[in-house]
């Protein structure tokens, strides 16, 4: 019943999608998919993740604020920014973004999760700029040593985990907390459930009265909704630990800067090939994979996509301004 | 004859322009025309000036390097960068641009003319970034006190002059040096001119032999070609001195952040209205005016253009990716 219900949910979402009315509670929008040197059509790394009403920015390459506007994202909606590492193509957009937030009169606190050096850099730039930052800017230093819980919201846990790159780098895992079950109205009537009994049932408990079990939870509640998860892995060379950190993830973004022709080249040392990205997805038992952070040397991404799909079929190539549903891996809109 | 010849030259250029074959030795390409907060369709301040084979970048707002690529400009062609002032929308693009130059293996020296603080900021950022800048980066500090010659090339003088803004700000004037006259072949034959006599004639001298004048210069040479000039004035409030600094300029770019409805508003204090920009062009006896640095409050630029044209008819509104000829003020391509 559980699996079947899930399939039904997915099917319903797919049907809705064909009508362009798909709505996701958990989605990823690609704002930039290029590697270090942007092209005329492509922006450096940045993604906007929405979970219910909370917006998270992951990395903030140059011109991120322009992409934010193009995609109709409210700057004020961004409450948490996660920066994977301090190479410019992953954070040079912060200067402009924070300036604009300042100019637009932001009052709301902004949390930044990054290497501790970033706080120093940002404060230095904005002191030079004359005015400083006028809204609360709260820095959270990443440790880069182990997987760590860095943020807990009502419905979501966010973890950072170390990647293997030339400088200290973190990936991020967004993992939904177990959801409360939905109570069956007929069960409320049948057993005349009181408030406490309903709450217990929603938490997965069976119904007991006077020490006697009156009903299994499955009689009281609809099947529990699945908890979905999204992992961001960039920049990194292949690392077998990555799969362990994000085991069974629903949707994984993994960098695929190069194709296999670059496998043992010096310049590819701290990056992954498309095949390596697929290998990590496969080892992690991920459901879907998005590859990105493509080198400008590839005029067409198709060979990278083919290379990844040979190992992990459920792979798509990141497209800027595309929105992906975390639960299905499907492109929305 | 001189004025008539000039008119003929302009006419020829206009005719060629209609065939899309116009070639200019002195041109300005608008890379960004928006004020502090970029929009989804508009980039912050940046312009690329070409004089014969030398490329100059004036201001470098965020994503300037993307605009450079879109417009097919070679990064290696940029030898001099002029930064008007240290508000982020005029220099935050330098971080990404210099990073890309680094990654692309630039060897050629790059000259930056700016407030002395900029050297400190850039060196700080690139030390944090790990590698530093691997090509020669030569800083030239602007004084912001008087009009000053800051660069002299074979054919061009570049001046900085103070503008009136919230922080120290400079405008830039690109002024062609007097050009050598072209010798008439029939004069060489008629007077059997030797090498030294030709050289003297090209410099505007009459022909003397044995203390006796044999020919006026006008007999020996074609009329001297005009020297053209371009002035960049952004950001600034109206300042009567600006017109003095750029007197008789051919093409002037002047900021017009606001329309006259904002004339006495506090937020417009350090910027100009379109009418004020036109007034400066008129007082400077400029031939043509480009207005830009438009506030995002204006969905349409037409009211600003109308306001400026009522005072100075030869006004156009800056369009991103458009190329303007300095001598005629005409849009090329």
XYZ file of C-alpha atoms in Angstrom:
666
model
C 0.000 0.000 0.000
C 2.784 2.376 0.961
C 4.784 1.889 -2.244
C 1.651 1.957 -4.344
C 0.522 5.198 -2.765
C 3.922 6.714 -3.490
C 3.664 5.665 -7.105
C 0.225 7.271 -7.266
C 1.625 10.487 -5.810
C 4.385 10.501 -8.413
C 1.922 9.764 -11.183
C -0.330 12.579 -10.043
C 2.635 14.939 -10.048
C 3.613 13.868 -13.555
C 0.057 14.388 -14.807
C -0.092 17.817 -13.243
C 3.312 18.602 -14.725
C 2.080 18.084 -18.269
C -0.429 20.821 -17.569
C 2.300 23.138 -16.306
C 0.631 23.300 -12.922
C 3.081 21.153 -11.045
C 3.848 22.431 -7.614
C 6.675 21.065 -5.553
C 7.331 21.509 -1.856
C 11.000 20.758 -2.396
C 12.781 21.974 -5.494
C 16.141 23.062 -6.885
C 16.594 25.845 -9.396
C 19.889 25.963 -11.283
C 21.143 29.558 -11.428
C 24.601 28.746 -12.800
C 26.129 25.588 -14.187
C 29.488 26.651 -15.607
C 32.900 26.003 -14.103
C 35.401 28.716 -13.224
C 35.293 30.764 -16.427
C 31.751 31.819 -17.333
C 30.721 31.831 -20.982
C 28.444 34.299 -22.695
C 25.505 31.981 -22.135
C 26.397 30.465 -18.804
C 26.871 31.589 -15.215
C 29.174 30.172 -12.517
C 27.869 27.910 -9.737
C 24.718 28.834 -7.885
C 21.454 27.104 -6.976
C 18.297 28.128 -5.203
C 16.590 25.462 -3.114
C 13.030 25.882 -1.910
C 11.583 23.732 0.857
C 7.986 24.760 1.565
C 8.362 28.482 2.260
C 12.061 28.560 3.048
C 14.652 29.565 0.449
C 18.281 28.463 0.538
C 21.029 29.669 -1.751
C 23.868 27.233 -2.408
C 26.972 28.925 -3.744
C 26.835 32.388 -5.219
C 28.970 32.820 -8.336
C 29.340 36.164 -10.071
C 26.062 37.679 -11.351
C 24.005 35.391 -9.105
C 21.805 38.385 -8.253
C 20.985 38.865 -11.926
C 19.969 35.212 -12.156
C 17.919 35.604 -8.974
C 15.981 38.425 -10.607
C 15.582 36.595 -13.897
C 14.028 33.698 -12.058
C 11.641 35.869 -10.090
C 13.155 34.961 -6.730
C 12.653 37.503 -3.968
C 15.976 38.419 -2.343
C 14.163 38.778 0.937
C 13.070 35.157 0.643
C 16.706 34.043 0.983
C 17.461 33.399 4.627
C 20.387 30.991 4.436
C 23.369 30.946 2.083
C 25.707 27.951 1.921
C 29.123 28.472 0.323
C 30.951 25.267 -0.588
C 34.436 26.792 -0.822
C 36.296 30.014 -1.425
C 37.139 29.791 -5.116
C 35.809 32.942 -6.738
C 33.381 31.199 -9.078
C 31.478 30.001 -5.994
C 31.241 33.240 -4.004
C 32.143 36.397 -5.985
C 28.419 37.040 -6.469
C 27.991 37.652 -2.731
C 29.418 41.183 -2.946
C 26.786 42.380 -5.381
C 23.971 40.389 -3.795
C 24.660 41.748 -0.307
C 25.035 45.295 -1.709
C 21.643 45.058 -3.353
C 20.053 43.642 -0.198
C 21.546 46.643 1.619
C 20.216 49.130 -0.934
C 16.790 47.514 -0.901
C 16.630 48.119 2.851
C 16.745 44.516 4.029
C 16.074 44.154 7.747
C 15.838 40.359 8.008
C 18.857 38.433 9.268
C 20.918 36.512 6.728
C 22.806 33.380 7.712
C 25.959 32.437 5.828
C 27.545 28.991 6.225
C 31.086 28.950 4.893
C 34.791 28.683 5.597
C 35.571 31.150 8.431
C 37.752 33.245 6.083
C 34.650 34.422 4.247
C 33.450 36.526 7.156
C 36.773 38.348 7.140
C 36.597 38.922 3.359
C 33.013 40.211 3.380
C 33.461 42.528 6.341
C 36.642 43.920 4.778
C 34.948 44.640 1.430
C 31.951 46.316 3.007
C 34.026 48.469 5.333
C 35.965 49.656 2.256
C 32.664 50.287 0.512
C 31.852 52.858 3.168
C 28.613 51.771 4.734
C 29.069 48.234 5.980
C 26.158 45.802 6.017
C 23.077 47.300 7.623
C 21.156 44.082 8.322
C 22.159 41.245 10.699
C 24.674 38.996 8.975
C 25.291 35.816 10.925
C 28.261 33.657 10.010
C 28.439 29.938 10.698
C 31.909 28.452 10.239
C 32.062 25.060 8.534
C 34.569 22.583 9.952
C 35.393 20.545 6.796
C 36.351 17.553 8.941
C 33.205 15.421 9.288
C 29.583 15.316 8.327
C 27.857 17.816 10.607
C 24.344 19.113 11.160
C 24.608 22.820 10.381
C 20.961 23.894 10.299
C 17.697 22.533 11.606
C 14.396 24.027 10.503
C 10.943 22.808 11.495
C 10.828 20.364 8.602
C 14.380 19.961 7.380
C 17.913 19.166 8.499
C 20.871 20.508 6.567
C 24.239 18.773 6.813
C 27.660 19.772 5.524
C 30.142 17.054 4.598
C 33.735 17.253 3.334
C 34.554 16.971 -0.349
C 38.002 16.425 -1.891
C 39.218 19.607 -3.563
C 42.303 21.805 -3.747
C 41.099 23.944 -0.837
C 38.724 23.046 2.045
C 35.347 22.326 0.473
C 31.964 21.122 1.735
C 28.998 19.478 0.105
C 25.506 19.997 1.534
C 22.718 17.531 2.241
C 19.123 18.742 2.659
C 17.151 16.012 4.398
C 13.468 16.224 5.270
C 12.541 15.283 8.827
C 10.040 12.427 9.286
C 6.608 13.790 8.474
C 3.539 13.474 10.726
C 0.991 10.975 9.417
C -2.418 12.221 8.284
C -5.324 10.924 10.362
C -8.267 9.110 8.669
C -11.528 10.994 9.424
C -13.432 7.699 9.555
C -11.073 6.478 12.289
C -11.769 9.569 14.394
C -15.474 8.827 14.136
C -15.237 5.086 14.631
C -13.037 5.259 17.740
C -14.171 8.693 18.919
C -10.514 9.681 19.167
C -9.612 12.494 21.515
C -6.966 15.140 20.854
C -4.160 13.208 22.548
C -5.000 9.979 20.747
C -5.002 11.772 17.399
C -1.619 13.294 18.119
C -0.186 9.907 19.101
C -1.618 8.295 15.981
C -0.071 10.993 13.782
C 3.284 10.128 15.342
C 2.799 6.483 14.257
C 1.501 5.016 17.499
C -1.249 2.368 17.711
C -4.415 3.085 19.724
C -4.388 1.779 23.297
C -7.109 2.215 25.889
C -6.873 0.754 29.390
C -3.758 -1.171 28.370
C -5.527 -2.849 25.494
C -4.705 -2.289 21.809
C -7.849 -1.206 19.987
C -6.376 -0.394 16.564
C -3.131 -0.604 14.572
C -1.767 2.708 13.366
C -2.447 1.706 9.741
C -6.175 1.724 10.581
C -5.960 5.231 12.048
C -3.691 7.007 9.568
C -2.901 7.247 5.900
C 0.559 5.918 4.989
C 3.377 8.208 6.079
C 4.647 10.463 3.326
C 8.192 9.788 2.241
C 11.038 12.063 3.341
C 12.981 13.410 0.403
C 16.553 14.587 0.241
C 18.868 16.605 -1.965
C 22.666 16.601 -2.025
C 24.991 19.204 -3.563
C 28.495 17.919 -4.327
C 30.737 20.545 -5.938
C 33.687 21.009 -6.387
C 35.294 17.619 -5.811
C 37.368 14.856 -7.271
C 35.922 11.345 -6.998
C 35.716 10.336 -3.350
C 34.176 7.058 -2.171
C 33.178 8.782 1.088
C 30.776 11.088 -0.705
C 28.378 8.192 -1.382
C 28.413 7.291 2.318
C 27.585 10.851 3.348
C 24.529 11.027 1.082
C 23.361 7.376 1.089
C 19.910 6.852 -0.514
C 19.556 10.477 -1.470
C 16.658 11.240 -3.818
C 18.334 13.837 -5.969
C 22.060 14.424 -6.187
C 23.876 17.261 -7.936
C 27.464 16.246 -8.599
C 30.064 18.206 -10.495
C 31.211 16.745 -13.817
C 33.723 19.307 -14.988
C 35.322 16.950 -17.486
C 34.711 13.913 -19.674
C 36.818 10.761 -19.330
C 39.395 12.049 -21.856
C 40.669 14.274 -19.037
C 40.684 11.516 -16.389
C 44.368 11.548 -15.476
C 45.246 15.072 -16.561
C 46.810 17.380 -13.993
C 44.184 20.107 -14.455
C 41.405 17.577 -13.755
C 43.007 16.421 -10.524
C 40.617 18.201 -8.193
C 37.505 17.732 -10.302
C 35.350 14.818 -11.465
C 34.543 13.325 -14.821
C 30.919 12.661 -15.771
C 31.576 8.945 -15.269
C 32.900 9.547 -11.758
C 29.834 11.645 -10.885
C 27.629 8.759 -12.057
C 29.704 6.309 -10.031
C 29.116 8.328 -6.853
C 25.352 8.466 -7.594
C 25.311 4.721 -8.142
C 27.319 3.954 -4.988
C 25.064 6.280 -2.992
C 21.977 4.492 -4.325
C 20.670 7.906 -5.407
C 17.407 8.002 -7.338
C 18.346 10.796 -9.713
C 21.477 12.678 -10.665
C 22.054 16.160 -12.080
C 25.549 16.804 -13.439
C 26.954 20.307 -13.803
C 29.984 22.628 -13.384
C 30.947 21.912 -16.978
C 34.280 23.042 -18.358
C 34.098 25.567 -21.175
C 36.152 23.122 -23.278
C 32.934 21.224 -24.057
C 30.852 22.944 -26.700
C 28.267 20.183 -26.363
C 27.378 18.533 -23.059
C 25.957 15.421 -24.762
C 29.170 13.342 -24.485
C 29.286 14.018 -20.725
C 25.637 13.073 -20.393
C 26.162 9.866 -22.395
C 29.191 8.988 -20.289
C 27.222 9.420 -17.055
C 24.093 7.606 -18.293
C 26.123 4.534 -19.260
C 26.819 4.135 -15.529
C 23.782 5.827 -13.967
C 20.811 6.073 -16.380
C 18.742 8.550 -14.332
C 21.065 11.435 -15.123
C 20.253 14.865 -16.518
C 22.597 17.724 -17.390
C 21.944 20.880 -15.360
C 20.238 23.593 -17.387
C 20.312 27.147 -16.135
C 16.963 28.557 -15.012
C 15.462 25.058 -14.914
C 13.573 23.960 -11.816
C 13.853 20.345 -10.677
C 11.557 18.552 -8.253
C 13.619 16.807 -5.562
C 11.167 13.928 -5.043
C 10.976 12.874 -8.689
C 14.085 14.419 -10.224
C 11.785 15.764 -12.933
C 12.129 19.133 -14.572
C 9.212 21.388 -13.651
C 7.648 24.382 -15.430
C 37.449 73.603 -47.151
C 38.319 72.138 -43.759
C 34.732 72.170 -42.477
C 33.385 70.973 -45.795
C 35.851 68.099 -45.882
C 34.757 67.089 -42.373
C 31.150 67.102 -43.457
C 32.073 64.907 -46.422
C 33.858 62.476 -44.103
C 30.807 62.301 -41.850
C 28.526 61.818 -44.835
C 30.724 59.023 -46.154
C 30.603 57.356 -42.752
C 26.836 57.656 -42.615
C 26.501 56.133 -46.087
C 28.797 53.278 -45.155
C 26.850 52.828 -41.920
C 23.612 52.141 -43.753
C 25.417 49.255 -45.406
C 26.502 47.911 -42.040
C 30.128 48.210 -43.036
C 31.004 51.183 -40.873
C 34.381 50.941 -39.267
C 35.472 53.296 -36.543
C 38.927 53.983 -35.196
C 37.422 55.310 -31.993
C 34.355 53.714 -30.491
C 32.525 53.035 -27.237
C 30.667 49.839 -26.487
C 28.159 49.927 -23.633
C 28.533 46.779 -21.498
C 26.276 47.931 -18.664
C 23.898 50.846 -18.302
C 22.046 50.189 -15.053
C 22.542 51.957 -11.749
C 23.430 50.219 -8.498
C 20.869 47.399 -8.568
C 21.035 45.393 -11.782
C 17.810 44.167 -13.354
C 17.238 40.894 -15.121
C 17.941 42.554 -18.449
C 20.553 45.091 -17.464
C 24.102 45.108 -16.131
C 25.831 47.670 -13.885
C 28.265 50.253 -15.287
C 30.925 49.191 -17.723
C 32.143 50.365 -21.135
C 34.765 49.204 -23.581
C 36.537 51.915 -25.548
C 38.574 51.076 -28.623
C 41.042 53.543 -30.107
C 42.774 52.001 -33.119
C 44.174 48.781 -31.660
C 44.095 49.727 -27.998
C 41.280 48.630 -25.712
C 40.283 50.461 -22.551
C 37.771 49.304 -19.995
C 35.960 52.032 -18.061
C 34.369 50.747 -14.881
C 33.770 47.073 -14.316
C 30.431 46.278 -12.699
C 29.443 42.756 -11.721
C 29.324 40.281 -14.629
C 31.402 42.576 -16.829
C 33.370 39.511 -17.964
C 30.170 37.881 -19.213
C 29.377 41.020 -21.200
C 32.944 41.080 -22.524
C 32.447 37.553 -23.863
C 29.002 38.295 -25.282
C 30.478 41.174 -27.241
C 33.374 39.152 -28.584
C 36.015 41.260 -26.847
C 39.313 39.519 -26.183
C 40.305 39.831 -22.505
C 43.912 39.994 -23.588
C 43.069 43.076 -25.649
C 42.308 44.993 -22.444
C 45.456 46.764 -21.301
C 44.075 49.617 -19.219
C 41.159 49.667 -16.795
C 39.805 52.938 -15.400
C 37.628 52.764 -12.285
C 35.631 55.917 -11.574
C 34.949 55.188 -7.890
C 34.678 52.406 -5.352
C 30.945 51.804 -5.224
C 30.419 48.114 -5.893
C 28.362 48.564 -9.051
C 31.438 50.116 -10.674
C 34.115 47.571 -9.715
C 32.731 44.273 -8.317
C 33.253 42.715 -11.753
C 37.035 43.065 -11.386
C 37.307 40.013 -9.105
C 35.859 37.646 -11.686
C 37.559 39.329 -14.636
C 41.009 39.160 -13.051
C 40.374 35.543 -11.952
C 39.538 34.567 -15.501
C 42.569 36.405 -16.888
C 44.625 34.414 -14.355
C 43.054 31.100 -15.355
C 43.500 31.864 -19.041
C 47.230 32.298 -18.429
C 47.530 36.019 -19.087
C 51.122 37.241 -19.213
C 50.577 40.802 -20.418
C 50.661 43.616 -17.857
C 47.363 45.175 -16.844
C 47.167 48.793 -15.736
C 44.458 49.857 -13.316
C 43.706 53.543 -12.671
C 41.623 54.001 -9.532
C 41.396 55.243 -5.983
C 44.445 53.857 -4.121
C 42.193 51.739 -1.859
C 41.424 49.466 -4.796
C 44.929 48.020 -4.886
C 44.553 47.041 -1.248
C 41.145 45.432 -1.876
C 42.256 43.442 -4.917
C 45.476 42.189 -3.380
C 43.577 41.157 -0.242
C 40.954 39.201 -2.204
C 43.506 37.391 -4.339
C 45.704 36.476 -1.407
C 42.604 34.959 0.247
C 41.825 33.174 -3.006
C 45.099 31.304 -2.658
C 47.099 32.045 -5.754
C 47.406 35.796 -6.076
C 47.557 37.434 -9.496
C 50.117 35.782 -11.749
C 50.498 38.575 -14.327
C 51.881 42.086 -13.741
C 49.189 44.287 -12.241
C 50.189 47.929 -12.198
C 48.169 50.347 -10.101
C 47.945 54.057 -10.828
C 46.395 56.086 -8.012
C 43.989 58.838 -9.045
C 44.204 62.080 -7.078
C 40.584 63.316 -7.396
C 41.749 66.928 -6.933
C 42.291 68.333 -10.422
C 42.164 67.372 -14.057
C 45.279 65.286 -14.640
C 46.888 63.452 -17.536
C 46.920 59.817 -16.419
C 47.913 57.994 -19.608
C 49.588 58.927 -22.856
C 49.628 56.512 -25.765
C 51.080 57.192 -29.209
C 47.814 58.663 -30.443
C 45.761 59.469 -27.372
C 45.847 61.306 -24.066
C 43.646 60.137 -21.226
C 42.723 62.573 -18.456
C 40.936 62.029 -15.157
C 38.899 64.859 -13.681
C 36.925 65.117 -10.426
C 33.175 64.540 -10.327
C 30.822 65.381 -7.471
C 29.661 62.215 -5.737
C 29.276 60.780 -2.250
C 32.797 59.307 -2.340
C 35.866 60.411 -4.355
C 34.978 59.917 -8.019
C 36.680 60.650 -11.333
C 35.440 61.100 -14.868
C 37.702 60.246 -17.796
C 38.448 62.155 -20.993
C 39.937 60.347 -23.996
C 41.412 62.957 -26.308
C 43.133 62.202 -29.598
C 46.500 63.854 -30.134
C 46.851 66.131 -33.163
C 47.166 63.909 -36.201
C 49.923 64.166 -38.813
C 48.688 65.678 -42.094
C 48.622 63.496 -45.190
C 50.956 64.707 -47.963
C 49.620 65.378 -51.496
C 51.457 63.155 -54.023
C 51.303 65.926 -56.630
C 53.109 68.275 -54.218
C 55.950 65.765 -53.756
C 56.361 65.674 -57.526
C 55.945 69.395 -58.135
C 58.449 70.497 -55.481
C 60.601 67.351 -55.522
C 60.221 67.211 -51.735
C 62.891 65.345 -49.775
C 62.275 63.198 -46.665
C 62.808 66.023 -44.200
C 60.572 68.440 -46.134
C 57.786 65.840 -46.238
C 58.066 65.277 -42.514
C 57.904 69.009 -41.825
C 54.908 69.425 -44.127
C 53.059 66.594 -42.349
C 53.601 68.485 -39.101
C 51.869 71.538 -40.633
C 54.917 73.551 -41.695
C 55.138 75.545 -44.926
C 57.916 74.791 -47.442
C 61.014 76.997 -47.125
C 64.180 76.731 -49.181
C 67.112 79.121 -48.726
C 65.014 81.234 -46.375
C 62.317 81.725 -48.982
C 58.763 80.396 -48.663
C 57.988 78.252 -51.717
C 54.593 76.868 -50.695
C 51.938 77.153 -48.000
C 51.194 73.973 -46.089
C 47.704 73.815 -47.588
C 49.330 73.279 -51.009
C 51.438 70.408 -49.708
C 48.985 68.517 -47.510
C 45.379 67.470 -47.335
C 43.417 69.174 -44.521
C 44.367 67.898 -41.096
C 41.984 65.258 -39.799
C 40.000 66.306 -36.771
C 40.927 65.055 -33.309
C 38.007 63.407 -31.619
C 37.308 63.025 -27.939
C 35.134 61.019 -25.574
C 34.214 61.834 -21.986
C 32.813 59.486 -19.340
C 30.998 61.236 -16.485
C 29.547 58.831 -13.922
C 28.565 58.924 -11.076
C 27.995 62.595 -10.350
C 25.512 65.237 -9.381
C 25.310 68.301 -11.640
C 28.597 70.183 -11.507
C 29.329 73.250 -13.647
C 33.031 72.322 -13.604
C 32.394 69.133 -15.558
C 31.658 71.141 -18.709
C 34.947 72.994 -18.306
C 36.921 69.768 -17.984
C 35.495 68.322 -21.201
C 34.941 71.493 -23.270
C 34.099 70.810 -26.960
C 34.075 67.056 -26.477
C 32.677 65.072 -29.411
C 30.840 62.403 -27.480
C 29.911 62.609 -23.824
C 28.479 59.866 -21.637
C 26.816 61.410 -18.615
C 24.853 59.638 -15.936
C 21.125 60.350 -15.787
C 20.015 58.167 -12.914
C 16.764 60.052 -12.422
C 14.130 62.173 -14.177
C 13.277 65.682 -12.972
C 10.594 64.354 -10.589
C 13.483 63.320 -8.318
C 15.370 66.624 -8.622
C 15.410 67.649 -4.978
C 14.947 64.241 -3.358
C 17.546 63.113 -0.840
C 18.319 59.863 -2.681
C 19.059 61.804 -5.883
C 21.506 64.126 -4.137
C 24.663 62.567 -5.551
C 23.257 61.747 -8.975
C 21.975 63.689 -11.975
C 18.647 63.999 -13.701
C 18.419 63.574 -17.474
C 17.921 67.337 -17.764
C 21.082 68.017 -15.774
C 23.071 65.632 -17.968
C 21.811 67.535 -21.028
C 22.717 70.829 -19.396
C 26.316 69.674 -18.892
C 26.505 68.535 -22.536
C 25.162 71.892 -23.663
C 27.526 73.896 -21.456
C 30.446 71.776 -22.639
C 29.481 72.417 -26.265
C 29.516 68.649 -26.765
C 28.462 67.306 -30.149
C 26.603 64.241 -28.902
C 25.413 62.891 -25.586
C 24.717 59.371 -24.345
C 22.775 59.173 -21.087
C 22.898 56.077 -18.862
C 23.118 54.672 -15.289
C 19.340 54.582 -15.170
C 17.533 53.858 -11.922
C 15.444 50.685 -11.879
C 12.461 52.884 -10.906
C 12.023 53.727 -14.603
C 10.351 50.945 -16.554
C 10.672 53.056 -19.697
C 13.631 55.312 -20.454
C 11.647 57.445 -22.909
C 10.706 60.178 -20.379
C 14.398 60.597 -19.473
C 15.328 60.780 -23.141
C 12.596 63.346 -23.828
C 13.712 65.411 -20.845
C 17.321 65.463 -22.061
C 16.445 66.147 -25.720
C 14.386 69.195 -24.763
C 17.668 70.744 -23.622
C 20.219 68.922 -25.783
C 18.669 67.386 -28.925
C 21.625 65.165 -29.892
C 21.000 62.752 -27.043
C 20.633 58.977 -27.139
C 19.910 56.567 -24.283
C 22.679 54.024 -23.721
C 21.751 50.546 -24.944
C 23.717 47.572 -23.700
C 25.855 45.829 -26.330
C 25.505 48.813 -28.683
C 28.634 50.292 -30.251
C 28.835 54.046 -30.766
C 31.270 55.903 -33.018
C 32.968 58.716 -31.090
C 33.361 61.032 -34.094
C 29.718 60.977 -35.148
C 27.911 59.766 -32.035
C 26.148 57.277 -34.300
C 25.272 53.744 -33.361
C 27.318 51.282 -35.385
C 26.704 47.649 -36.360
